[in-house]
Coordinates of C-alpha atoms and ligand atoms in Angstrom, one line a residue:
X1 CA -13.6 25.5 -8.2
X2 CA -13.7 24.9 -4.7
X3 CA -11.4 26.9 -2.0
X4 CA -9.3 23.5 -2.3
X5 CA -9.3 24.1 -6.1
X6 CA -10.3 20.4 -6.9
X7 CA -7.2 18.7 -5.2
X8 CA -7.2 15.8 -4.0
X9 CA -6.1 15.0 -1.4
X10 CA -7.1 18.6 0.2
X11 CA -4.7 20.8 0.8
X12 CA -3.9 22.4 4.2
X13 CA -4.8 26.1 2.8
X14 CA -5.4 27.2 -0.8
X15 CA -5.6 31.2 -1.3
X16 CA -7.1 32.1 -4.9
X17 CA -5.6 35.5 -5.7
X18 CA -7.1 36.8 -8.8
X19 CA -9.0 35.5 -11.3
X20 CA -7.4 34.7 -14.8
X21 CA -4.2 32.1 -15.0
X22 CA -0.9 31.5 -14.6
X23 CA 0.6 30.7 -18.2
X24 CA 2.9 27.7 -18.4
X25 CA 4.0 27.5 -22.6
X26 CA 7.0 26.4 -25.1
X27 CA 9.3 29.0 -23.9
X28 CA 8.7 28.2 -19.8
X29 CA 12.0 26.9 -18.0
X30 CA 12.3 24.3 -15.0
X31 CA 15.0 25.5 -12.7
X32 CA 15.7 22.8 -10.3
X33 CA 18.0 24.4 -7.3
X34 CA 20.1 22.1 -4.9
X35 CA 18.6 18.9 -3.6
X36 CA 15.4 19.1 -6.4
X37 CA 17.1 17.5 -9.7
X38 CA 15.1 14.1 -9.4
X39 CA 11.3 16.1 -8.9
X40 CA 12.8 18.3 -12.2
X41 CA 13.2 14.5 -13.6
X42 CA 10.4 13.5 -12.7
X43 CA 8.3 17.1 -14.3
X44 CA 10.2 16.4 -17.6
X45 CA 9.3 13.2 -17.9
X46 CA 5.8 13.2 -17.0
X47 CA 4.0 16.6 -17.3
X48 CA 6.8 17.2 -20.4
X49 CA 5.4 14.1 -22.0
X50 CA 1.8 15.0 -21.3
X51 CA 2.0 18.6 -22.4
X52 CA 4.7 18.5 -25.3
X53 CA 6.5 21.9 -23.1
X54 CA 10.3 21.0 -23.6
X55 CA 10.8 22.3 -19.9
X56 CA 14.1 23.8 -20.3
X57 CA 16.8 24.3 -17.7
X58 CA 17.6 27.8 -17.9
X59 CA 18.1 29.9 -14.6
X60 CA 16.9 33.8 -15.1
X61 CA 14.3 35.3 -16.4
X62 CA 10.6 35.2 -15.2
X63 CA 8.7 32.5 -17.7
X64 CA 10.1 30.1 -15.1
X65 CA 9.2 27.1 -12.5
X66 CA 11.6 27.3 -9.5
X67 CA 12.2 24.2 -7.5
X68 CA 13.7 24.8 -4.1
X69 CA 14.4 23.2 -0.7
X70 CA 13.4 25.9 2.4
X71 CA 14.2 24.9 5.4
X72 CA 11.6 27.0 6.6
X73 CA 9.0 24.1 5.8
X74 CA 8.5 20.8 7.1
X75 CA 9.9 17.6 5.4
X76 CA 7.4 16.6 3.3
X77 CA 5.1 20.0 3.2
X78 CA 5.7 22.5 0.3
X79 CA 4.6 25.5 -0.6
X80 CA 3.1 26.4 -4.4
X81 CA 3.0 30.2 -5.1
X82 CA 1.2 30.5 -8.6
X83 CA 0.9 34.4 -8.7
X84 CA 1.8 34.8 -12.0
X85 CA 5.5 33.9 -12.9
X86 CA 7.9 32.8 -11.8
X87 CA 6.0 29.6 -10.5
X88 CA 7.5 28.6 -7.0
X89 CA 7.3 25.0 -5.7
X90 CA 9.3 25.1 -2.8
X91 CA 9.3 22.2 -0.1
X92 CA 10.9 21.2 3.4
X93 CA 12.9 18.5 1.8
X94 CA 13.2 16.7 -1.5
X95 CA 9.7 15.2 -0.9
X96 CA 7.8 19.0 0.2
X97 CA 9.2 19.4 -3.3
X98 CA 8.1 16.7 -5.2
X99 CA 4.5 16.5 -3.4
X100 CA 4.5 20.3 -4.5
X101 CA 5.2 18.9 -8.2
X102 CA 2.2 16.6 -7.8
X103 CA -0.2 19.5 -6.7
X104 CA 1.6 21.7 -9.3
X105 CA -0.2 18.8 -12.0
X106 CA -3.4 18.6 -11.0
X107 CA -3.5 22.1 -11.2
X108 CA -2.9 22.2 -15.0
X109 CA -5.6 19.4 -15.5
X110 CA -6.9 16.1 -16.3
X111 CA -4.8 16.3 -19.3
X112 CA -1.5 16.8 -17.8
X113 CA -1.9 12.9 -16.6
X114 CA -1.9 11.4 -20.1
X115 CA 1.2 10.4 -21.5
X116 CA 1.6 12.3 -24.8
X117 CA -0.3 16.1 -26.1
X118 CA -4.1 15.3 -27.4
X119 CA -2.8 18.5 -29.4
X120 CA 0.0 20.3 -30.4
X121 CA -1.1 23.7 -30.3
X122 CA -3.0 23.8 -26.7
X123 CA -2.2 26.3 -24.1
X124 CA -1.3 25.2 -20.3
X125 CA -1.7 27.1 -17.1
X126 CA -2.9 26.6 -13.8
X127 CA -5.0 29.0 -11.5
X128 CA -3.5 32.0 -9.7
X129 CA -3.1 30.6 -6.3
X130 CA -0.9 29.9 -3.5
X131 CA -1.3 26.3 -1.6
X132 CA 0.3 25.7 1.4
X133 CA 0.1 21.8 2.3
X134 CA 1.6 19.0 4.8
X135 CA 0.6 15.5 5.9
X136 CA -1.1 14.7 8.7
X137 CA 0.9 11.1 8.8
X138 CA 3.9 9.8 7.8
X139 CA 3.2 7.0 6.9
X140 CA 0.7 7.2 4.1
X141 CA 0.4 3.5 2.7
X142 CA -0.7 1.1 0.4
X143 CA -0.6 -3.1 1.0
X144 CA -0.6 -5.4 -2.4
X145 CA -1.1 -8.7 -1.8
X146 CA 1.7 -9.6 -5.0
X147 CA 1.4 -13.6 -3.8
X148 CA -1.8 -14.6 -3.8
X149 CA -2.3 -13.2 -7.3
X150 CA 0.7 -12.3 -8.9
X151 CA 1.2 -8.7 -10.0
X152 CA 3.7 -8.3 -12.8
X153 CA 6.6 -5.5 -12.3
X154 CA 5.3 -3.3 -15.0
X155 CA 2.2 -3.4 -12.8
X156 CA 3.7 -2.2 -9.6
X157 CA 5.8 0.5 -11.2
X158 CA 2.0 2.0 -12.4
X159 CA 0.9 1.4 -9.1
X160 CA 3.4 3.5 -7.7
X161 CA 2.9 5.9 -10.4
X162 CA -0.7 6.3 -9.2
X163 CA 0.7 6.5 -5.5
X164 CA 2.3 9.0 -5.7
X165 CA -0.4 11.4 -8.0
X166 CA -2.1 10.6 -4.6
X167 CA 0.5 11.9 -2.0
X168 CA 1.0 8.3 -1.4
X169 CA 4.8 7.0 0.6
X170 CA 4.5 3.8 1.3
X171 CA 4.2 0.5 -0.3
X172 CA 4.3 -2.8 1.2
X173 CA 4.5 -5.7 -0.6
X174 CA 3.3 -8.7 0.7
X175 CA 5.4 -10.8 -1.3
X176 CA 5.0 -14.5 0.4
X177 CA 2.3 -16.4 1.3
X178 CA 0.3 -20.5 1.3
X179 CA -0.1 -19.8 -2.5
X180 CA 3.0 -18.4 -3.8
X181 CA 7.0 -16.8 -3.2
X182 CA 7.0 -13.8 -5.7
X183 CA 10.6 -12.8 -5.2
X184 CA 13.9 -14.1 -5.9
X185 CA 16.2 -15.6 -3.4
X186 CA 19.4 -16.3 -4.6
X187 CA 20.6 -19.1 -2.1
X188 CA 17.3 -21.3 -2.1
X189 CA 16.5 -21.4 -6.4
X190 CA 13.3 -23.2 -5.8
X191 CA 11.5 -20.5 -3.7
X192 CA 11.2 -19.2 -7.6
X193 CA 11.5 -22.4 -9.4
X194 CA 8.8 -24.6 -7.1
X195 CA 7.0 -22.1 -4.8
X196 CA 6.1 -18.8 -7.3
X197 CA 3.9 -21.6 -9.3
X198 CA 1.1 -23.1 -8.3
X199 CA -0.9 -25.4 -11.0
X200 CA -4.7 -23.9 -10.4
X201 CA -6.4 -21.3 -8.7
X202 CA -10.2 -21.6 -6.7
X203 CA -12.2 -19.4 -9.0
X204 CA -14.1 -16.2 -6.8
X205 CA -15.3 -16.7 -3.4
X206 CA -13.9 -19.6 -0.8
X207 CA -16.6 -21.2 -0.7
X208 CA -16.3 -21.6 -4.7
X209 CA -16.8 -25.4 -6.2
X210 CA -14.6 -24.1 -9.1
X211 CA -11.1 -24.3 -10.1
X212 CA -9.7 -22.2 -13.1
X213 CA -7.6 -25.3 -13.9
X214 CA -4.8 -23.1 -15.5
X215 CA -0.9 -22.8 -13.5
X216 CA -0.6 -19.6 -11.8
X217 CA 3.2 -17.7 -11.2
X218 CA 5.9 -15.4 -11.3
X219 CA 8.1 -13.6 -9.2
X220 CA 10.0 -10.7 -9.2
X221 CA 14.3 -10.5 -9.8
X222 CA 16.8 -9.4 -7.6
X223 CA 17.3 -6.8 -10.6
X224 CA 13.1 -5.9 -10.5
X225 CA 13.2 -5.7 -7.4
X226 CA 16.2 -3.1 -7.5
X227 CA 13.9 -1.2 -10.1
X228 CA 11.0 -1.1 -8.0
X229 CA 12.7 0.1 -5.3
X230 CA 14.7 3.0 -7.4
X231 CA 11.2 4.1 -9.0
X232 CA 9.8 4.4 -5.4
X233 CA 12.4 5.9 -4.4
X234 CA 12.3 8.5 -6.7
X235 CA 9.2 9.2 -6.4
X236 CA 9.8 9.4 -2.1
X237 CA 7.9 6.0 -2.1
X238 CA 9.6 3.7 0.8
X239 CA 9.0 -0.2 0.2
X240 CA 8.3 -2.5 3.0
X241 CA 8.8 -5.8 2.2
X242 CA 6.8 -8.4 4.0
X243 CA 7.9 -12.1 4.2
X244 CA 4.9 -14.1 6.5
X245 CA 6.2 -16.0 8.8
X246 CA 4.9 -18.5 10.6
X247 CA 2.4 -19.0 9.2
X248 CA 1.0 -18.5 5.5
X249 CA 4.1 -20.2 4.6
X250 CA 2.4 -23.5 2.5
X251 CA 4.5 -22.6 -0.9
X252 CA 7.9 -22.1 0.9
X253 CA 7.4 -25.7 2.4
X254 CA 6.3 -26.8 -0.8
X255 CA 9.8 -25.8 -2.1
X256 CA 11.7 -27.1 1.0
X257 CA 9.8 -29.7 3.1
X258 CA 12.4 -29.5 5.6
X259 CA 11.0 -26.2 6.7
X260 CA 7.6 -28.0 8.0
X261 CA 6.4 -29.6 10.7
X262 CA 8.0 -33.1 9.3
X263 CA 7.1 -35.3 12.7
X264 CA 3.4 -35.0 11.3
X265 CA 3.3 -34.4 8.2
X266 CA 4.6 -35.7 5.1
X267 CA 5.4 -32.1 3.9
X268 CA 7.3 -33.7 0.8
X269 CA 3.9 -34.3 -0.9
X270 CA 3.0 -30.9 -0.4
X271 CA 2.5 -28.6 -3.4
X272 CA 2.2 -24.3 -3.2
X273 CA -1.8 -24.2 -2.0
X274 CA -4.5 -23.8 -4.1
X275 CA -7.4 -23.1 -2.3
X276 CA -7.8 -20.3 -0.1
X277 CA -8.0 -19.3 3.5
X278 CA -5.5 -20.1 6.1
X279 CA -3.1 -23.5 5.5
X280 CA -2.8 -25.6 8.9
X281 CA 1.0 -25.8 7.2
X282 CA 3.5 -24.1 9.1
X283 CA 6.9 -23.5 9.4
X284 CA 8.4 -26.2 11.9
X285 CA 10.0 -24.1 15.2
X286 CA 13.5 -25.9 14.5
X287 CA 16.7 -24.0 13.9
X288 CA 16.8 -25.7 10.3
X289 CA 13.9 -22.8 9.9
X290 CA 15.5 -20.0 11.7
X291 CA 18.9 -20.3 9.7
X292 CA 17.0 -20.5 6.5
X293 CA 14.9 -17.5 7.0
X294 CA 17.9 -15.5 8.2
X295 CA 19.3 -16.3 4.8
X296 CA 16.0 -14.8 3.0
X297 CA 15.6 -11.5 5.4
X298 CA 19.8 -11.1 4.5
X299 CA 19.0 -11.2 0.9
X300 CA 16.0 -9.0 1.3
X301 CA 17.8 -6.5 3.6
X302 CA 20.2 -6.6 0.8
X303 CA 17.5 -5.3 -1.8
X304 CA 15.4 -3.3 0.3
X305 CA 17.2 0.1 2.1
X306 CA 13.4 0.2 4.3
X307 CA 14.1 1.5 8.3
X308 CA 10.7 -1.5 8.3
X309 CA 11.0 -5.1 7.2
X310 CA 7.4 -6.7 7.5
X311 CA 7.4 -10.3 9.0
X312 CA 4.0 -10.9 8.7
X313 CA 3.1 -13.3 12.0
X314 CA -0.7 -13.4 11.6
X315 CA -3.4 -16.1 11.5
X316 CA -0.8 -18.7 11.8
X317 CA -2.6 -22.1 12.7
X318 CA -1.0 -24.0 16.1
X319 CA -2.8 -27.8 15.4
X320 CA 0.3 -28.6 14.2
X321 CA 2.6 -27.4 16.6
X322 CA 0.5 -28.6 19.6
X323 CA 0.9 -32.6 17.6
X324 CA 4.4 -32.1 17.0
X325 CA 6.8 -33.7 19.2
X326 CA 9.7 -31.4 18.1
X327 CA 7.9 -28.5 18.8
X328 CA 6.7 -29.4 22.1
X329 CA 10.3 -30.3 23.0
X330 CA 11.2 -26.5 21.4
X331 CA 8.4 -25.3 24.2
X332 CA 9.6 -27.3 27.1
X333 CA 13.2 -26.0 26.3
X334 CA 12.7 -22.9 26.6
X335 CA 10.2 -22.9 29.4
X336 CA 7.4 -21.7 27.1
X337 CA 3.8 -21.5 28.6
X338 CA 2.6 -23.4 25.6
X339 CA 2.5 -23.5 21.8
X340 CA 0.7 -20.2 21.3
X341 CA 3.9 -19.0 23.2
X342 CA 5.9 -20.2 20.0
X343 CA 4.9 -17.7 17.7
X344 CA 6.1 -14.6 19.9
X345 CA 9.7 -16.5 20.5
X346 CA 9.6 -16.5 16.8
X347 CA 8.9 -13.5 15.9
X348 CA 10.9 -12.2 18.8
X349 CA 13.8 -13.5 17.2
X350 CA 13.6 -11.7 13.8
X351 CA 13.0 -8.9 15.8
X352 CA 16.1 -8.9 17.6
X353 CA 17.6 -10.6 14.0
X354 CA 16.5 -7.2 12.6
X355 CA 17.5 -4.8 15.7
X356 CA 20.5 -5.9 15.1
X357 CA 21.3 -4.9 11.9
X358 CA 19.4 -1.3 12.4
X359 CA 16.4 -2.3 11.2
X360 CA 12.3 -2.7 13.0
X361 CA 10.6 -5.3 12.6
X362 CA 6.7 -4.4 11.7
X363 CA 4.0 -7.3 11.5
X364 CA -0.1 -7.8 11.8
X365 CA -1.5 -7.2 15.2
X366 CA -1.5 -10.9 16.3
X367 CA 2.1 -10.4 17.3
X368 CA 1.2 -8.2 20.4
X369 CA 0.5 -11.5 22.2
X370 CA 2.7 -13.0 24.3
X371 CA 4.6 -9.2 23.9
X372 CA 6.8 -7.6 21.4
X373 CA 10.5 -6.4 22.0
X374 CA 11.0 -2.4 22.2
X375 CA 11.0 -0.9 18.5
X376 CA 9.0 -3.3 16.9
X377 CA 5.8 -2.2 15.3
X378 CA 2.5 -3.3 15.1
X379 CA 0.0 -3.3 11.5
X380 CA -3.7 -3.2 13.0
X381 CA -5.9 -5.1 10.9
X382 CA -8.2 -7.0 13.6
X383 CA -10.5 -3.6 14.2
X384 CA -8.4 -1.0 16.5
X385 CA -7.7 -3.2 19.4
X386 CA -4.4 -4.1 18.6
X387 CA -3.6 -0.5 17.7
X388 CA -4.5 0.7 20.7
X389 CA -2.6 -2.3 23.0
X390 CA 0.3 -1.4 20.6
X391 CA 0.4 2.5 21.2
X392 CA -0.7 1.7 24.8
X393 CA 2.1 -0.5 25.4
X394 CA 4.5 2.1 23.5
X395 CA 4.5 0.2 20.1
X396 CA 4.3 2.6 16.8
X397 CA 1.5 1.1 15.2
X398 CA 0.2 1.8 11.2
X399 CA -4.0 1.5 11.5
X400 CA -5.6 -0.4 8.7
X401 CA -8.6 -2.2 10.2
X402 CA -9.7 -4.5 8.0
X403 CA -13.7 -3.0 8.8
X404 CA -12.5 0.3 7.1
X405 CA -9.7 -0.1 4.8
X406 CA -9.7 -4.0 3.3
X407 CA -10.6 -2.6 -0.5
X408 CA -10.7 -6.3 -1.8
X409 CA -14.5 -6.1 0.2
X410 CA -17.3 -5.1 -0.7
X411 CA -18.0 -1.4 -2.1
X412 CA -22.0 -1.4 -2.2
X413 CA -24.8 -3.6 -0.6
X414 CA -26.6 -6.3 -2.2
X415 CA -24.5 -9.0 -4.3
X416 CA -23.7 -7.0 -7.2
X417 CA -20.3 -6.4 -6.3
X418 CA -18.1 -8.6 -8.4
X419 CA -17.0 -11.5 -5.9
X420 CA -18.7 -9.5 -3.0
X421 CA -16.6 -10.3 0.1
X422 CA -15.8 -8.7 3.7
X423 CA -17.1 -5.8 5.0
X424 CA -19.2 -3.3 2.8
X425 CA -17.3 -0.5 2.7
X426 CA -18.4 2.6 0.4
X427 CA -16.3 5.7 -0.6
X428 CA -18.4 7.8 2.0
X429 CA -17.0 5.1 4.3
X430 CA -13.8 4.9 3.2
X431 CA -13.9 8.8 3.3
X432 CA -14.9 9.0 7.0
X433 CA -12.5 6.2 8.8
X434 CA -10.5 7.6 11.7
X435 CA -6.7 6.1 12.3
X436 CA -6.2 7.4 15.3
X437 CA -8.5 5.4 17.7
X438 CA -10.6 7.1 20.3
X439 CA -9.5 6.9 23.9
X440 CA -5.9 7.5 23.2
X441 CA -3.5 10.3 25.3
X442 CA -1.9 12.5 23.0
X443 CA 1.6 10.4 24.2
X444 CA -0.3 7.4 23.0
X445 CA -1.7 9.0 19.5
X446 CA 2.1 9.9 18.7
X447 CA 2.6 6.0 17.9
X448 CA 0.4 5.8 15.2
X449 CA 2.6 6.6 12.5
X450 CA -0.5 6.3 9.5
X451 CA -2.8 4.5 7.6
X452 CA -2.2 2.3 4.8
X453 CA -5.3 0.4 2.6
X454 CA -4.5 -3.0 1.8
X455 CA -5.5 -4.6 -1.3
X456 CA -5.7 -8.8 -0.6
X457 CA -6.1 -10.4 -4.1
X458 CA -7.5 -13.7 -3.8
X459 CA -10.7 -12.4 -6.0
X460 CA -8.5 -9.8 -7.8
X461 CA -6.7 -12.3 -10.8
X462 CA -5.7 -9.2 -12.4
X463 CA -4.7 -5.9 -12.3
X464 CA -8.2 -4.5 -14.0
X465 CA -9.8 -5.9 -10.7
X466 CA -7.2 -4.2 -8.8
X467 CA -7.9 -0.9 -10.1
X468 CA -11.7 -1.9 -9.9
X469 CA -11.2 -2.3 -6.2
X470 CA -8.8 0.2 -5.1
X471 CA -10.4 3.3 -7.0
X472 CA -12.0 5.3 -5.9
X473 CA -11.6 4.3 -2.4
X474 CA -8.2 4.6 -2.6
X475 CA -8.4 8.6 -2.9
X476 CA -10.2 9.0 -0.2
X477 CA -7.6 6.7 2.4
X478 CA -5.0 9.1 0.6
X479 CA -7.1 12.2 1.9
X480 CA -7.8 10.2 5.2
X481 CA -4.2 9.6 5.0
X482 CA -2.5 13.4 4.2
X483 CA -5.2 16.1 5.3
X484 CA -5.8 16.8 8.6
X485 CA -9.9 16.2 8.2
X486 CA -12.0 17.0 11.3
X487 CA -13.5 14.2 13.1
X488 CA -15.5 11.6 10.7
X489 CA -19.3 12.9 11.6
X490 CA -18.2 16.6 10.5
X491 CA -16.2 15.7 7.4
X492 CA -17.5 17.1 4.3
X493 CA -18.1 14.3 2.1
X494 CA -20.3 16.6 -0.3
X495 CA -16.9 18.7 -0.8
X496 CA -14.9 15.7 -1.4
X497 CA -17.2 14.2 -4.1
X498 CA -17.5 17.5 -6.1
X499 CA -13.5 17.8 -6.2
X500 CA -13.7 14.1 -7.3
X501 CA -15.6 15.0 -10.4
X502 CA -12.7 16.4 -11.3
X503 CA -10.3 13.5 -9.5
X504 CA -12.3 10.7 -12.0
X505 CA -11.0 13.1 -15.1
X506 CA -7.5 13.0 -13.8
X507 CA -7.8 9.0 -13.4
X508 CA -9.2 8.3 -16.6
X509 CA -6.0 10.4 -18.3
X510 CA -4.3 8.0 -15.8
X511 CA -6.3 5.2 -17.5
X512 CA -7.3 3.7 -14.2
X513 CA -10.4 1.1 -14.1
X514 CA -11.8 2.5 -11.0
X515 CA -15.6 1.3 -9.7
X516 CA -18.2 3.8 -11.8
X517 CA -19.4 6.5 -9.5
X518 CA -23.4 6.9 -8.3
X519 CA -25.3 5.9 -11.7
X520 CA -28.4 4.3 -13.0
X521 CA -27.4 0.9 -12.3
X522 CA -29.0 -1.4 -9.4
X523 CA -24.8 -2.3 -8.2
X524 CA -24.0 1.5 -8.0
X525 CA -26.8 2.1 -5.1
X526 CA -25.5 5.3 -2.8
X527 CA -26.1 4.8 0.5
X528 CA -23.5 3.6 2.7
X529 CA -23.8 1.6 5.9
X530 CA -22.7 4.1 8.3
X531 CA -24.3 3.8 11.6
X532 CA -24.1 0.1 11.7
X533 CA -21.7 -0.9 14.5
X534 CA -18.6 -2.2 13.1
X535 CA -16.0 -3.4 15.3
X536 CA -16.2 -7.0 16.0
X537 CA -18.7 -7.8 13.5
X538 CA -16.9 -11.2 11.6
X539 CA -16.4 -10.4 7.9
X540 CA -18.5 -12.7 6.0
X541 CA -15.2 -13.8 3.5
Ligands
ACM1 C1 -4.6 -10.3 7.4 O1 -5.6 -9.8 6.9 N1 -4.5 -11.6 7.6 C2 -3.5 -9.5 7.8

């Protein structure tokens, strides 16, 4: 055992007191104080069904586990005194608590993540420690990409399941985009009926001849989406829903031609994409759009309590707003330099749309130009230029370059990756990426709220190739992401792969496909590509 007693992600301090353990058995109670019920829930239902220990609630005695709120601690740190009984797992807030719950189970082992007792008679305990522990960021994310590849509910439920065993808080669900609308909008049926289907999917790579020649769908409820939102939410997971717009919006058009570009195009013979890259289809500049889009972000406003509501508002293609008469009349009426000038009046208006109903507006870097309203937010994917412009210009901005933390690319050299695209980007990598950009004041640094990996899907049909992806880069973002690491050239990678020998036994309880570490075969070569300058070298997608 390491100082950090195998944790991952790495605690802020860990003191071992003696050797020997603290016993957890049949007769040990769960006392859940003010303000903890739900991380007592949320014990029962998961280390209860793992271990078979009935977890009673039973205040007294000292065979105990005491939940508490101390307002001693911040928000989301805890603190987990394992000196013998009574176990203490005692947190700022509700979250401190339950993030104290999730060190609590990897400290009584690999088994504690598997949903039923291997054995009846087995005895659990965890080492005699105390682990003191907060994040380094608040926002501590994960992006699926549910559209291009549709990810059924029971999917995202386990994926926020395997957040949070990684001290994970936010999920944002890019739920629209060319290729499909994956969630349910009462007013406008066929954004489900028309645009969550498309009829075949371009096999692997973009540059792929092939076509799986099979329809392609599905889309979440009003009512799943109310159950993905409660499980997050018990589990102190906050879901930012993205809806693209302007661009990337082929399959809404598909459902409702009058929301393209209708001067020139024939946008009624357009059908949800199935190819991939980046659709010269766009939404038309007209107040037709705007209206209907205000009636989508209402419904989603209604479903989703988030402080952040993610418009999207990258990559989206101008050839045909510079040909279309309407939208150069939108331009000359509002005394726009041009059409580029279009998408920041756009997305300017969902901002103040959003503002003014208390929530921010948060979309990809490209909506820095031409300037963002006060309170909007900025995701970072183009390198850290846009982060820095954003924090620079007072912007709170979540880093995700996509050089560092796209886990659709690459995780090896060579072209043994399956459907080897973008960047290659190993653990090690993954392990030493920095969200807060160099060159940054202190003032400046403040605006970067996090880090979030995304997970695009266009080569990931299933969740297996999720998993296969994500895992285990995913760990290391989460360490990246919660422990306050020193600067990338000093972090100890060696320490963070032995505690993931233990971190692969806790994911195969978990049952998760991850990417097989260092081994004897030619695709699981070691050495990473650090060194290589990085920024501003085009991903080869
Ligand atoms: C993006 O990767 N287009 C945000």
């Amino acid at each position: 055992m390491t100082d950090k007693a195998d944790l991952i992600p790495a605690p802020a301090r860990c003191s071992s007191h003696t050797a020997g353990r603290t016993d957890i058995g049949a007769g040990t109670a769960l006392e859940a104080r003010p303000g903890t019920e739900g991380v007592a829930r949320w014990l029962r239902a998961t280390v209860g069904a793992a271990t078979g220990l009935p977890l009673p609630e039973r205040p007294g005695g000292d065979d105990r586990v005491v939940l508490s709120v101390e307002p001693d601690l911040p928000p989301e740190g805890y603190r987990l005194v394992a000196d013998g009984l009574p176990v203490r797992i005692q947190g700022g807030g509700a979250a401190g608590v339950f993030w104290g719950a999730q060190t609590f189970r990897q400290l009584l082992g690999p088994d504690a993540f598997r949903r039923a007792p291997l054995r009846p008679d087995r005895d659990w305990g965890l080492p005699r420690l105390t682990v003191e522990d907060a994040p380094r960021f608040g926002w501590r994310g994960l992006m699926l990409d549910v559209a291009r590849h549709f990810m059924p509910r029971e999917g995202v439920l386990r994926y926020l399941d395997l957040m949070a065993a990684h001290k994970l808080n936010v999920l944002h669900l890019h739920l629209t985009d060319d290729q499909g609308w994956r969630i349910e909008i009462e007013r406008y049926p066929r954004l489900t009926e028309v645009a969550s289907w498309r009829t075949r999917t371009k096999f692997g790579h973009r540059a792929s001849p092939l076509w799986d020649e099979k329809p392609h769908g599905g889309h979440y409820t009003r009512d799943d989406i109310r159950e993905i939102v409660a499980y997050a939410a018990e589990r102190h997971i906050t879901v930012v829903p993205e809806i693209d717009v302007p661009g990337h919006s082929q399959a809404a058009i598909a459902a409702y031609p009058e929301l393209g570009n209708t001067d020139v195009v024939d946008t009624s013979a357009l059908t949800v994409w199935d190819d991939w890259g980046i659709s010269a289809n766009v939404l038309s500049p007209s107040d037709t759009t705007l209206r209907f889009y205000e009636g989508v972000f209402e419904e989603v406003l209604e479903l989703f309590p988030s402080e952040f509501v993610h418009i999207g508002g990258d990559e989206c293609r101008k050839d045909q707003w510079r040909l279309s008469p309407a939208a150069k009349g939108r331009v000359a009426d509002l005394g726009l330099a041009g059409e580029d000038a279009l998408q920041s009046w756009f997305v300017g208006h969902f901002a103040a749309w959003l503002a003014a109903r208390g929530r921010r507006l948060i979309g990809w870097d490209e909506i820095l130009e031409g300037g963002l309203p006060p309170g909007a937010a900025v995701s970072s994917w183009r390198g850290f230029g846009g982060g820095v412009a954003a924090a620079r210009a007072g912007h709170d901005v979540v880093m995700c370059p996509e050089q560092y933390v796209y886990l659709d690319h690459r995780q090896a050299p060579g072209d043994d990756e399956p459907v080897p695209i973008g960047f290659v980007r190993t653990l090690e990598d993954v392990y030493r990426f920095e969200p807060v950009p160099a060159g940054l004041t202190a003032g400046e640094a403040r605006h970067v709220l996090g880090t979030q990996a995304n997970v695009w899907t266009e080569v990931l049909e299933d969740t297996a190739r999720v998993d296969y992806q994500a895992f285990p880069r995913l760990a290391a973002l989460a360490e990246v992401a919660w422990s306050r690491l020193p600067a990338p050239a000093e972090r100890d990678f060696a320490d963070f792969e032995h505690r993931m020998a233990a971190h692969y036994r806790r994911l195969d309880a978990l049952g998760v496909g991850y990417r097989p570490p260092a081994g004897p075969h030619p695709w699981q070569r070691r050495p990473g590509v650090l060194g290589r300058p990085i920024d501003g070298v085009p991903p080869d997608r």
